[in-house]
CSV table of C-alpha atoms in Angstrom, one decimal:
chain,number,residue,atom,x,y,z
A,1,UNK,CA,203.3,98.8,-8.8
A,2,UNK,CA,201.4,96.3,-7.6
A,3,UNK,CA,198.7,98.4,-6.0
A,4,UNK,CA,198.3,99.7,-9.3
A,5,UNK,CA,198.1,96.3,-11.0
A,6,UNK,CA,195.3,95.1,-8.6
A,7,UNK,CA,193.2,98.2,-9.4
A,8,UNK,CA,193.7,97.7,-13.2
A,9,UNK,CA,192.7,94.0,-13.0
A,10,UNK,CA,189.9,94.6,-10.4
A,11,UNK,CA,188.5,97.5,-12.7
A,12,UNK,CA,189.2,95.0,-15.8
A,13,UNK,CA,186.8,92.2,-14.0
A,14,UNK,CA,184.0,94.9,-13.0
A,15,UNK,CA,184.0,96.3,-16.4
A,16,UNK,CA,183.9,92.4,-18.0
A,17,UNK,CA,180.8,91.9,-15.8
A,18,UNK,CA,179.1,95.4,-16.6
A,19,UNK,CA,179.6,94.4,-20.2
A,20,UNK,CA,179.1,90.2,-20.1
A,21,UNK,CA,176.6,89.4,-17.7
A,22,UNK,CA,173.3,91.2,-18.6
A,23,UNK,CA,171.6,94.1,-16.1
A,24,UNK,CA,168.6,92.6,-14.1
A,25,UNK,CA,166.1,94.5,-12.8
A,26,UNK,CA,164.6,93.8,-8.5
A,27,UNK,CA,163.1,91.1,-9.7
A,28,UNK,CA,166.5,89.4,-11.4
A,29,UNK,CA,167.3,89.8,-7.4
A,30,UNK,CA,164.6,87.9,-6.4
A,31,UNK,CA,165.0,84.8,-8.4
A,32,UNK,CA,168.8,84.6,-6.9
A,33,UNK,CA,167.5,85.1,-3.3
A,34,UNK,CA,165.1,82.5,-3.6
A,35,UNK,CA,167.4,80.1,-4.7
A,36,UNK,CA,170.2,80.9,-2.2
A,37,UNK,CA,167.4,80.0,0.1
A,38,UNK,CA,166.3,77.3,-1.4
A,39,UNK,CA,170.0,75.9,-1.2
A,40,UNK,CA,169.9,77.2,2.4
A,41,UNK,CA,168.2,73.7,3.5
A,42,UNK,CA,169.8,71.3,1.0
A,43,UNK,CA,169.8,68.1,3.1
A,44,UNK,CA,166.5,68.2,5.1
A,45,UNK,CA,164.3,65.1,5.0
A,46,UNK,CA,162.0,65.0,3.0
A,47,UNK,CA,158.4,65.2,5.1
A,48,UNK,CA,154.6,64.5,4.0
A,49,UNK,CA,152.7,67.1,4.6
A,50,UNK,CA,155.8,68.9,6.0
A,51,UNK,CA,156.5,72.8,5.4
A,52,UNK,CA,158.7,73.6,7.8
A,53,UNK,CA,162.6,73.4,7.9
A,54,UNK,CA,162.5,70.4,10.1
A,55,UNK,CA,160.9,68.7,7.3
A,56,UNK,CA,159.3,69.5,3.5
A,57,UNK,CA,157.3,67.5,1.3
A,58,UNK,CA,157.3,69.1,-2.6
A,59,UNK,CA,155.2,71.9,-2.5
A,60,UNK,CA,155.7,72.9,1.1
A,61,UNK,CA,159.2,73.6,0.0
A,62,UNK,CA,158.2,75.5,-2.9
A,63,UNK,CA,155.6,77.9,-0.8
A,64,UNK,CA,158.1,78.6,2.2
A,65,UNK,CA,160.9,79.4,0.4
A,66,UNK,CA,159.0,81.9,-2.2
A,67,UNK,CA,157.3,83.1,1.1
A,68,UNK,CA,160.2,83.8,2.9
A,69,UNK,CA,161.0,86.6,-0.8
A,70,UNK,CA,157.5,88.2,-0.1
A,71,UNK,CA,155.5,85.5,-2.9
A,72,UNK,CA,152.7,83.8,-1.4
A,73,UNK,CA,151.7,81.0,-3.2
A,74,UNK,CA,148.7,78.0,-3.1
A,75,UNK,CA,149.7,74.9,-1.0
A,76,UNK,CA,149.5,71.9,-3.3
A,77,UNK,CA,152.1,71.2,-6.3
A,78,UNK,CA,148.7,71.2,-8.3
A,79,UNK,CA,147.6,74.4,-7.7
A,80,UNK,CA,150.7,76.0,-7.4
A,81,UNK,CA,150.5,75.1,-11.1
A,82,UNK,CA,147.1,77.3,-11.7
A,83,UNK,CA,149.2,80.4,-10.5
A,84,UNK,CA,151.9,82.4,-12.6
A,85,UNK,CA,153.0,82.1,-16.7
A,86,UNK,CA,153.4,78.9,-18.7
A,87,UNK,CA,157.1,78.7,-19.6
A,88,UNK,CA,158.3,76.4,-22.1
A,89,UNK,CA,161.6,74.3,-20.9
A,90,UNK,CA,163.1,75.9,-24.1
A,91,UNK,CA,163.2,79.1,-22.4
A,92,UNK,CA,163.4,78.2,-18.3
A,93,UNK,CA,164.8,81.2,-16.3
A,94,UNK,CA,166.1,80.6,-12.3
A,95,UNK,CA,163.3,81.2,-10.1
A,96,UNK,CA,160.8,79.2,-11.9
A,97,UNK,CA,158.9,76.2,-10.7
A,98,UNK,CA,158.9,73.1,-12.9
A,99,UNK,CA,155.9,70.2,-12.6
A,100,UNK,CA,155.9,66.9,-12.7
A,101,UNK,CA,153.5,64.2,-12.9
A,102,UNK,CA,153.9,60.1,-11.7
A,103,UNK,CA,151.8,59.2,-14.7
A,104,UNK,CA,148.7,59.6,-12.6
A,105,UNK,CA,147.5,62.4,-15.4
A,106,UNK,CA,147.9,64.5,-11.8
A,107,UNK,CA,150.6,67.4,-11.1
A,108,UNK,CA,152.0,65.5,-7.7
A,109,UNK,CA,155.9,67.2,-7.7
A,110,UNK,CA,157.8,70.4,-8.4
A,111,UNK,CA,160.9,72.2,-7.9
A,112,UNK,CA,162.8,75.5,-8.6
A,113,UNK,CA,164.7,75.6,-11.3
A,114,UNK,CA,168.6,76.9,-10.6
A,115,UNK,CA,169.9,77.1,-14.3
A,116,UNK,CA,172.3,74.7,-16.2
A,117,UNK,CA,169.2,72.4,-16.4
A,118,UNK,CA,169.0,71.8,-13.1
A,119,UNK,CA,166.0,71.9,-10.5
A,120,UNK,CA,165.9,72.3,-6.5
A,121,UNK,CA,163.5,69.9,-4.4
A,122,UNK,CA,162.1,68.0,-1.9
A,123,UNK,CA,162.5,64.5,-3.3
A,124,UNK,CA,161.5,61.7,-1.2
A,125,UNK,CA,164.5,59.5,-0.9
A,126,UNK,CA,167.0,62.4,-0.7
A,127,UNK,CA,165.0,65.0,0.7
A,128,UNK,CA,166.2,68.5,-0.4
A,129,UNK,CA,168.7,68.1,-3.4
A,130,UNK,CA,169.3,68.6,-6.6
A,131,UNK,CA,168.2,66.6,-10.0
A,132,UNK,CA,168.2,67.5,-13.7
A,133,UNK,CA,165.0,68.6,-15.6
A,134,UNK,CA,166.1,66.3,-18.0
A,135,UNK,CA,167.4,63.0,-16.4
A,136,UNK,CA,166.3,60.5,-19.5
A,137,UNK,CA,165.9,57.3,-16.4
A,138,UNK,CA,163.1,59.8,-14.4
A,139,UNK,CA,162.2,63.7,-14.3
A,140,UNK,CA,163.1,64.1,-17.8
A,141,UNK,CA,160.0,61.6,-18.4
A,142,UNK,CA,157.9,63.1,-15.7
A,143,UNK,CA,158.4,66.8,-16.8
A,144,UNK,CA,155.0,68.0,-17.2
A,145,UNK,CA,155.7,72.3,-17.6
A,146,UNK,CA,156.7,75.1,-15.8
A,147,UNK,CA,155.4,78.7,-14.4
A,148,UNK,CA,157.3,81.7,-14.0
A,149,UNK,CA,155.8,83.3,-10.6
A,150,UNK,CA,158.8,86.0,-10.4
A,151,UNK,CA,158.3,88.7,-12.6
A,152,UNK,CA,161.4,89.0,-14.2
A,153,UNK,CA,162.5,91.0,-17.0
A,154,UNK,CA,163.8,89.6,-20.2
A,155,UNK,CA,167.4,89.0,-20.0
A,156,UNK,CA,169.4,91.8,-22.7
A,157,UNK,CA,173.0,90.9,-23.4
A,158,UNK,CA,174.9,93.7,-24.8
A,159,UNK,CA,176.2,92.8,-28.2
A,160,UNK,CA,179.9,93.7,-27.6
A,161,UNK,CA,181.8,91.5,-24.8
A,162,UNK,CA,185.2,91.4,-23.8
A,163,UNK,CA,186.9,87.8,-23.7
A,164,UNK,CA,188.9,87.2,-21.1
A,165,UNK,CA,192.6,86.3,-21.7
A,166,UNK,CA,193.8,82.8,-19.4
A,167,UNK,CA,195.9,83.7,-16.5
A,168,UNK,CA,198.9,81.7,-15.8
A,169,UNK,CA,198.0,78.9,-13.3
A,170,UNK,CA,196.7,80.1,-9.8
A,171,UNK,CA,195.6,83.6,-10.9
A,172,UNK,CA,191.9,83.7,-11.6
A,173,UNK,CA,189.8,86.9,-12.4
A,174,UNK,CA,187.5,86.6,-10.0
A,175,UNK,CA,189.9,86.1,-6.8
A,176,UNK,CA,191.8,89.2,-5.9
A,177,UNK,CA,194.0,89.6,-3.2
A,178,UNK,CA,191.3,90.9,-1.0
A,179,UNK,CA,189.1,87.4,-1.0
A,180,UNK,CA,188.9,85.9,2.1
A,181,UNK,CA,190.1,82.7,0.6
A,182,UNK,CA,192.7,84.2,-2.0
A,183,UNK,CA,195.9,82.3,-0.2
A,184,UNK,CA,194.4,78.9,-0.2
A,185,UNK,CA,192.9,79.1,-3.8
A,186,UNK,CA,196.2,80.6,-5.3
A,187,UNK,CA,198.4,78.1,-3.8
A,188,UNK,CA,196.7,74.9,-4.7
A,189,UNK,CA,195.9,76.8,-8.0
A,190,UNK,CA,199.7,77.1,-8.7
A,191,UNK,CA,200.6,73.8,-7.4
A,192,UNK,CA,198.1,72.4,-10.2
A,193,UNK,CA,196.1,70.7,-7.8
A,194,UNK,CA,192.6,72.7,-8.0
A,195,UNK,CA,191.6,75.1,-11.3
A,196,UNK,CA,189.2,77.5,-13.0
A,197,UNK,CA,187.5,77.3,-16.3
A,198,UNK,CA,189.1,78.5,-20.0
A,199,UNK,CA,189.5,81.8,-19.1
A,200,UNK,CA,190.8,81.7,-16.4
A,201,UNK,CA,187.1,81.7,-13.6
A,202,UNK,CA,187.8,79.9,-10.5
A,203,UNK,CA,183.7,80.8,-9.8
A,204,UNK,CA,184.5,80.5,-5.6
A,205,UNK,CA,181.0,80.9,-4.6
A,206,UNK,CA,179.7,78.2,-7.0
A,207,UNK,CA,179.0,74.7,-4.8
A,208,UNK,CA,181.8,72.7,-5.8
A,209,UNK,CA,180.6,69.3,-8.3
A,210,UNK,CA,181.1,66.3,-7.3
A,211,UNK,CA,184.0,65.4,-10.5
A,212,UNK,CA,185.6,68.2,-9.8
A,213,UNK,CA,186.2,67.0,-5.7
A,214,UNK,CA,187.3,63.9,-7.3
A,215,UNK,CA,190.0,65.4,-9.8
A,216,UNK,CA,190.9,68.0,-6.9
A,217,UNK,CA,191.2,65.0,-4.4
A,218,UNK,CA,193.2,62.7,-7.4
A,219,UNK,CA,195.8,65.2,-8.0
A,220,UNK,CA,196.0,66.1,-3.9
A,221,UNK,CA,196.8,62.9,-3.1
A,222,UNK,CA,198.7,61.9,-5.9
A,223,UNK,CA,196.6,58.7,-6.5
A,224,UNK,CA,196.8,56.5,-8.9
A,225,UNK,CA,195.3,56.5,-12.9
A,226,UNK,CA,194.1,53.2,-13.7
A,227,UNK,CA,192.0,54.0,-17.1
A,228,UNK,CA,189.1,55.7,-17.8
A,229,UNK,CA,186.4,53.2,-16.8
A,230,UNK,CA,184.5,53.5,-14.1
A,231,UNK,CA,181.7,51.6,-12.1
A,232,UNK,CA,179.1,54.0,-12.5
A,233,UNK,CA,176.3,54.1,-14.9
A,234,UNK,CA,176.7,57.8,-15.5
A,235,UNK,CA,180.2,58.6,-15.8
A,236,UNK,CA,181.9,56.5,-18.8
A,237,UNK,CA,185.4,57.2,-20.5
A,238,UNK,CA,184.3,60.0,-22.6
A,239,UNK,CA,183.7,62.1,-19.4
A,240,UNK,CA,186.4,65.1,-19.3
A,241,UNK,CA,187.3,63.4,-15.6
A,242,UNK,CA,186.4,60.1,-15.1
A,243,UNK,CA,189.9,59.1,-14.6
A,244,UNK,CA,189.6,61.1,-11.6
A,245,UNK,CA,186.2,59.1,-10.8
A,246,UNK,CA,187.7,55.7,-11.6
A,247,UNK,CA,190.4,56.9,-8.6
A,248,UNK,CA,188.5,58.2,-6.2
A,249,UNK,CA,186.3,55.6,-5.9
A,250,UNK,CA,189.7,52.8,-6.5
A,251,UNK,CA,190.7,54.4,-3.3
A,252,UNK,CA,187.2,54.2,-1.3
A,253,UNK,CA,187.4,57.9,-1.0
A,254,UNK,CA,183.8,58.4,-2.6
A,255,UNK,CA,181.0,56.4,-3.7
A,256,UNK,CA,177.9,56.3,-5.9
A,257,UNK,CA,174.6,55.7,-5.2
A,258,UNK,CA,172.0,53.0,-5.0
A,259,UNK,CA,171.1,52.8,-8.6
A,260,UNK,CA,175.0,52.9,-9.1
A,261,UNK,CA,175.5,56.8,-10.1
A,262,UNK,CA,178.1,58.5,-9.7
A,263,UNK,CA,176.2,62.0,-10.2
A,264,UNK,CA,179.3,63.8,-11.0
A,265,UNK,CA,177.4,67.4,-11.9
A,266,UNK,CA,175.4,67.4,-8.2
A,267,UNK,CA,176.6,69.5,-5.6
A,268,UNK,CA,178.4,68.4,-2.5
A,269,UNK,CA,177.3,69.3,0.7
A,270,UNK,CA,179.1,69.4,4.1
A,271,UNK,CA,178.1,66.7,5.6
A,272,UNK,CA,179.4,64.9,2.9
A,273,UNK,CA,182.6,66.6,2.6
A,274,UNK,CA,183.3,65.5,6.2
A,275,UNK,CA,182.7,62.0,5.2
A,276,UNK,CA,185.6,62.5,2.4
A,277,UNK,CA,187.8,64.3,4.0
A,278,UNK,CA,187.6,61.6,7.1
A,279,UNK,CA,188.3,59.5,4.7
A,280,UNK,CA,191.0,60.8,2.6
A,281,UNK,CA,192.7,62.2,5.4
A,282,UNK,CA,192.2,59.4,8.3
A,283,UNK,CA,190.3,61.8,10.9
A,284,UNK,CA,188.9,58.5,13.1
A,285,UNK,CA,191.7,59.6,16.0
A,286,UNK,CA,190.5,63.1,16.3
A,287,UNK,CA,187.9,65.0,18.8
A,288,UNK,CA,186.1,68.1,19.0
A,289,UNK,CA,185.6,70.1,22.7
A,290,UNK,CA,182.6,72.3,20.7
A,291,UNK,CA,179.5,71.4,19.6
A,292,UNK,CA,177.2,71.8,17.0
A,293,UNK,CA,173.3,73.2,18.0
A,294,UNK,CA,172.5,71.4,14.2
A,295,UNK,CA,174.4,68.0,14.7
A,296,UNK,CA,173.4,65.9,18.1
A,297,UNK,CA,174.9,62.4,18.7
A,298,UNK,CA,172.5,60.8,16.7
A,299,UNK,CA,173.4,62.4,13.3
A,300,UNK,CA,174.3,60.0,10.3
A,301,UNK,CA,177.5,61.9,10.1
A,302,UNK,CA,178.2,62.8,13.6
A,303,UNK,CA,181.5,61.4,13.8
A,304,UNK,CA,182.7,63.0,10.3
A,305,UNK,CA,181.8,66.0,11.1
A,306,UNK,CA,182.8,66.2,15.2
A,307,UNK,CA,186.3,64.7,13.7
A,308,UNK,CA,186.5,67.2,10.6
A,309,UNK,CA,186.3,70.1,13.4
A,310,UNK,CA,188.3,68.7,15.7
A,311,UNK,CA,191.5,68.7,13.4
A,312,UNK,CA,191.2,72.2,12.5
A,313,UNK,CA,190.2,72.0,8.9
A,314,UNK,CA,186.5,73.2,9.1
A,315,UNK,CA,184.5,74.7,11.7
A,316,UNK,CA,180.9,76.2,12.3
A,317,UNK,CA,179.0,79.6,12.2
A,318,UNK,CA,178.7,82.4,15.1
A,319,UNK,CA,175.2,80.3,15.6
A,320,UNK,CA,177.1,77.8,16.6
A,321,UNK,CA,176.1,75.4,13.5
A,322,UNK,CA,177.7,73.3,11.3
A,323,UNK,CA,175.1,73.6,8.3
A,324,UNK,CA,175.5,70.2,7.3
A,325,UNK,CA,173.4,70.2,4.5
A,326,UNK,CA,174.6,73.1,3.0
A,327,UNK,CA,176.3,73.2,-0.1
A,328,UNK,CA,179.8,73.4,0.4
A,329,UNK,CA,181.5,76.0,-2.2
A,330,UNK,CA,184.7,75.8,-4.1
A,331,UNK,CA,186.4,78.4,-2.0
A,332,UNK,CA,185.1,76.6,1.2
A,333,UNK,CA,186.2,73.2,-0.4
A,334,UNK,CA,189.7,74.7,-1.5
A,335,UNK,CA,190.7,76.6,2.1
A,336,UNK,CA,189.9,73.0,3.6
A,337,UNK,CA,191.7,71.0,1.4
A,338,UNK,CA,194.9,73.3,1.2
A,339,UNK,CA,194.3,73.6,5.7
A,340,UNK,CA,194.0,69.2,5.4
A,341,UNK,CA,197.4,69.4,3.1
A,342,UNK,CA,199.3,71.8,5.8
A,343,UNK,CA,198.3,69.8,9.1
């Protein structure tokens, strides 16, 4: 009986997305590659004249990762602007490069465009991260236009869809019994600690947002609700989980940034979930016999991450690497929070 259950509900799921999500053609492809590429080297430095993945200034970012998906583009941010089709922001697809200008009346920055308003870069403070097109304090003020360099077909949605029904808690449509990280999501899932959307999408292979570490971390560690204000310019009491926020950040789990943000939407990488879970899980006794070809002794987070590894609740690739700038998923951020629950 339950062999036949799965089937149904795996058939159910691969029907929804046949019918929900519309049919792209190679090039629909292309614009996902290029960003999971893109998000490959979230964390370098940002380099002048750098185009390499030891270090990218704007546009060399831009022209290696389209290179590496067969797209050979101009060098400069400027003339990568005299290439491709104007797009208005109205109608931005992934894949395509947004402009910016300092007020210099010159095109001096771009990025690729990931959806949900979002944009891909080499900024440089941060180096490779991610930033909203429309940030009212900066790039929403410096957004000059965008090209579409990917020929991509116009998205068609079929008119009929299927809504998916909410599961009870710790079943999700998209994680069957099969996933490599089914055990870890359904348990924490049930026990109300992590969760998926309205109906019932945990989205596993989405990087994990920063608010939503904080709620996850909140309920884990049963900490304490102390209102709905927090310190940071960006997250005030009408956000969903800024009680979550507030208590994170009561605790000294996880911080804002210079300007006082929060940045609740932007992904979290690894290197920066080592830093939290040192934190939240007081790691400062533990060591690692391994190393990591990507993290030498005189990494910022050298300790974090040689201490996350050594207690068991993350570990590297068969290249031996850590991937520290990588964004960490919510099925990679899950399996290690429900393997730091168990020690």
């Amino acid at each position: 009986m339950l062999k036949k259950n799965l089937i149904t509900a795996v058939s159910f799921v691969l029907l929804f997305t046949m019918l929900v999500f519309p049919t792209q053609a190679s090039a629909g492809s292309t614009a996902d590659a290029v960003i999971a590429e893109a998000k490959k080297h979230m964390g370098t430095p940002y380099r002048y004249g750098g185009t390499t993945p030891s270090g990218f200034d704007c546009s060399g970012f831009i022209r290696y990762v389209f290179n590496k998906n067969g797209i050979s583009l101009p060098r400069t941010a400027a003339q990568q602007y005299g290439v491709g089709e104007p797009v208005s922001k109205s109608e931005l697809q992934k894949g395509d490069i947004v402009f910016f200008s300092h007020g210099s009346g010159r095109i001096n920055h771009n990025g690729i465009y990931i959806g949900d308003g979002k944009f891909i870069h080499s900024a440089t403070s941060k180096g490779i991260s991610i930033s909203s097109v429309n940030d009212p304090y900066y790039w929403g003020k410096r957004y000059v236009g965008a090209k579409r360099v990917i020929d991509e077909p116009k998205e068609e949605v079929k008119s009929e869809q299927i809504k998916l029904e909410p599961l009870p808690a710790g079943e999700y449509h998209d994680v069957d019994e099969d996933f490599w990280a089914y055990e870890s999501i359904t348990e924490l899932g049930t026990e109300g600690i992590v969760s998926g959307n309205e109906v019932s999408l945990f989205e596993p292979n989405e990087g994990i947002k920063r608010a939503d570490v904080a709620e996850y971390l909140t309920k884990a560690l049963d900490l304490p609700i102390k209102g709905q204000s927090t310190p940071f310019s960006d997250v005030d009491y009408s956000h969903p989980q800024s009680e979550y926020v507030r208590a994170v950040s009561d605790a000294g789990l996880i911080n804002g940034n210079s300007s006082g943000e929060f940045m609740p939407d932007e992904t979290m990488s690894r290197q920066q979930m080592a830093v939290i879970f040192y934190r939240a899980f007081e790691l400062e006794d533990e060591t690692y016999d391994g190393t990591f070809v990507d993290v030498d002794e005189d990494h910022r987070y050298y300790k974090h991450i040689y201490a996350l590894a050594g207690s068991g609740i993350a570990s590297g690739n068969k290249d031996g690497e850590f991937e520290p700038g990588r964004e960490t998923s919510r099925a990679h951020f899950t399996v290690f929070l429900e393997r730091a629950l168990n020690r």
